[in-house]
CSV table of C-alpha atoms in Angstrom, one decimal:
chain,number,residue,atom,x,y,z
A,1,UNK,CA,18.0,-7.9,10.2
A,2,UNK,CA,15.0,-7.5,8.1
A,3,UNK,CA,12.3,-10.3,8.0
A,4,UNK,CA,9.0,-10.3,5.9
A,5,UNK,CA,5.9,-12.0,7.0
A,6,UNK,CA,3.1,-12.9,4.9
A,7,UNK,CA,-0.2,-12.9,7.0
A,8,UNK,CA,-3.8,-11.5,7.2
A,9,UNK,CA,-5.1,-8.4,8.3
A,10,UNK,CA,-6.1,-10.4,11.5
A,11,UNK,CA,-2.4,-9.7,12.3
A,12,UNK,CA,-2.1,-7.7,15.2
A,13,UNK,CA,1.2,-6.2,14.4
A,14,UNK,CA,-0.3,-4.8,11.3
A,15,UNK,CA,-3.5,-3.2,12.9
A,16,UNK,CA,-1.0,-1.5,15.2
A,17,UNK,CA,0.9,-0.1,11.7
A,18,UNK,CA,-2.2,0.8,10.4
A,19,UNK,CA,-3.0,3.0,13.3
A,20,UNK,CA,-0.1,4.9,12.7
A,21,UNK,CA,-0.5,4.9,9.2
A,22,UNK,CA,-4.0,6.6,9.6
A,23,UNK,CA,-2.7,9.1,12.2
A,24,UNK,CA,-0.2,10.0,9.9
A,25,UNK,CA,-2.8,10.5,7.0
A,26,UNK,CA,-5.0,12.4,9.1
A,27,UNK,CA,-2.5,14.9,9.4
A,28,UNK,CA,-1.2,14.8,5.6
A,29,UNK,CA,-4.8,14.5,4.1
A,30,UNK,CA,-6.4,17.2,6.2
A,31,UNK,CA,-9.9,17.8,5.4
A,32,UNK,CA,-9.9,14.9,2.8
A,33,UNK,CA,-8.8,12.1,5.2
A,34,UNK,CA,-12.5,10.9,5.8
A,35,UNK,CA,-13.0,10.6,1.8
A,36,UNK,CA,-9.8,8.8,1.4
A,37,UNK,CA,-10.3,6.6,4.7
A,38,UNK,CA,-13.8,5.1,3.7
A,39,UNK,CA,-11.8,3.2,0.8
A,40,UNK,CA,-9.1,1.9,3.2
A,41,UNK,CA,-11.2,-0.9,5.1
A,42,UNK,CA,-8.1,-3.6,6.1
A,43,UNK,CA,-11.3,-5.9,7.1
A,44,UNK,CA,-10.7,-9.2,5.6
A,45,UNK,CA,-7.6,-8.6,3.9
A,46,UNK,CA,-6.1,-11.6,3.0
A,47,UNK,CA,-2.8,-10.7,1.4
A,48,UNK,CA,-0.8,-8.4,3.8
A,49,UNK,CA,2.9,-8.3,4.3
A,50,UNK,CA,4.7,-7.3,7.3
A,51,UNK,CA,8.5,-6.2,7.4
A,52,UNK,CA,9.8,-6.7,11.1
A,53,UNK,CA,13.4,-5.5,12.0
A,54,UNK,CA,14.5,-7.9,14.3
A,55,UNK,CA,11.4,-8.9,16.3
A,56,UNK,CA,9.9,-5.1,16.0
A,57,UNK,CA,7.1,-4.5,13.1
A,58,UNK,CA,8.6,-1.4,11.2
A,59,UNK,CA,6.7,-1.8,7.8
A,60,UNK,CA,3.7,-3.2,6.1
A,61,UNK,CA,1.5,-3.2,3.0
A,62,UNK,CA,-1.2,-5.4,1.4
A,63,UNK,CA,-3.0,-6.4,-2.1
A,64,UNK,CA,-6.3,-7.1,-3.0
A,65,UNK,CA,-8.0,-8.1,-6.2
A,66,UNK,CA,-9.2,-5.5,-8.4
A,67,UNK,CA,-10.1,-7.5,-11.3
A,68,UNK,CA,-9.3,-10.6,-12.7
A,69,UNK,CA,-5.6,-9.2,-13.8
A,70,UNK,CA,-5.0,-7.0,-11.2
A,71,UNK,CA,-4.3,-6.3,-7.7
A,72,UNK,CA,-4.4,-3.0,-6.0
A,73,UNK,CA,-1.5,-2.2,-3.4
A,74,UNK,CA,-3.0,-1.0,-0.4
A,75,UNK,CA,-1.9,0.1,3.3
A,76,UNK,CA,1.4,1.0,2.4
A,77,UNK,CA,3.7,2.3,5.5
A,78,UNK,CA,7.0,2.4,7.3
A,79,UNK,CA,7.4,4.0,10.8
A,80,UNK,CA,8.8,7.4,10.8
A,81,UNK,CA,12.2,5.8,12.7
A,82,UNK,CA,12.5,3.4,10.2
A,83,UNK,CA,12.4,5.2,6.9
A,84,UNK,CA,15.2,5.9,4.4
A,85,UNK,CA,16.4,2.2,4.7
A,86,UNK,CA,14.8,0.7,1.6
A,87,UNK,CA,12.2,-1.4,3.7
A,88,UNK,CA,9.1,0.2,1.6
A,89,UNK,CA,10.8,-1.0,-1.4
A,90,UNK,CA,11.6,-4.6,0.1
A,91,UNK,CA,7.7,-4.7,0.9
A,92,UNK,CA,6.5,-3.6,-2.4
A,93,UNK,CA,8.7,-5.8,-4.2
A,94,UNK,CA,7.6,-8.7,-2.2
A,95,UNK,CA,3.9,-7.6,-2.8
A,96,UNK,CA,4.6,-7.6,-6.3
A,97,UNK,CA,6.0,-11.4,-6.2
A,98,UNK,CA,3.0,-12.1,-4.4
A,99,UNK,CA,0.9,-10.9,-7.0
A,100,UNK,CA,2.7,-12.9,-9.8
A,101,UNK,CA,2.5,-15.7,-7.8
A,102,UNK,CA,-1.2,-15.7,-7.7
A,103,UNK,CA,-1.5,-15.6,-11.3
A,104,UNK,CA,-2.2,-11.7,-12.1
A,105,UNK,CA,-0.4,-9.5,-14.4
A,106,UNK,CA,-0.2,-6.1,-12.5
A,107,UNK,CA,-0.5,-4.0,-9.8
A,108,UNK,CA,-2.5,-0.8,-9.3
A,109,UNK,CA,-2.3,1.8,-6.6
A,110,UNK,CA,-3.5,5.3,-5.3
A,111,UNK,CA,-1.9,8.0,-3.4
A,112,UNK,CA,-2.4,11.6,-2.6
A,113,UNK,CA,-0.4,14.2,-4.4
A,114,UNK,CA,0.7,15.1,-0.7
A,115,UNK,CA,2.5,12.2,-0.4
A,116,UNK,CA,5.7,12.9,-1.9
A,117,UNK,CA,7.7,10.4,-0.4
A,118,UNK,CA,5.2,8.0,-1.6
A,119,UNK,CA,5.1,8.9,-5.1
A,120,UNK,CA,9.1,8.5,-5.4
A,121,UNK,CA,9.0,5.1,-4.0
A,122,UNK,CA,6.5,4.0,-6.5
A,123,UNK,CA,8.3,5.9,-9.3
A,124,UNK,CA,11.9,4.3,-8.1
A,125,UNK,CA,10.1,1.1,-8.3
A,126,UNK,CA,9.1,1.3,-12.0
A,127,UNK,CA,5.3,2.3,-11.2
A,128,UNK,CA,3.8,4.7,-14.4
A,129,UNK,CA,1.3,7.1,-13.5
A,130,UNK,CA,-2.1,6.3,-15.3
A,131,UNK,CA,-5.7,8.2,-15.4
A,132,UNK,CA,-7.5,7.7,-11.8
A,133,UNK,CA,-9.9,4.7,-11.8
A,134,UNK,CA,-12.6,4.3,-9.6
A,135,UNK,CA,-13.7,5.7,-6.7
A,136,UNK,CA,-10.5,8.2,-7.4
A,137,UNK,CA,-11.9,9.5,-10.7
A,138,UNK,CA,-11.7,13.2,-10.8
A,139,UNK,CA,-10.5,13.4,-7.1
A,140,UNK,CA,-8.0,16.3,-7.6
A,141,UNK,CA,-5.3,15.2,-5.2
A,142,UNK,CA,-5.1,11.4,-6.2
A,143,UNK,CA,-2.6,10.3,-8.2
A,144,UNK,CA,-2.8,6.4,-9.4
A,145,UNK,CA,0.0,4.2,-10.8
A,146,UNK,CA,0.4,0.8,-12.2
A,147,UNK,CA,3.1,-1.9,-12.8
A,148,UNK,CA,3.1,-4.6,-15.3
A,149,UNK,CA,4.7,-7.5,-13.5
């Protein structure tokens, strides 16, 4: 049975999942991995979600304040053996719920053009592509999305 746990970036299961995510992205991002990785620090994240299947951590995501109305979705990941079961959608929906509870109006995020599964996930969950923002402006392989909550 799937269980979602709210926690922080200090959580050891989250740290383990992020290591797996970074290893995956190092392959898919190729030469651009160092550029993207500089924006993915998990230090001090106060709004982290971990998905557990029974007692095993199988997915995660986080939100952090972008501006007064917006939270940015970060570090979305599902383990390879757990993909295709709707876990990432459940994590994303819970992050959106948490965003609303905190009084924010929308979520934004960035993903790479090579992350086809991620792009499909965000579109399936009602995210609309927007112009790239912040550090992702003019980055050829970045796609940015938002969802008004």
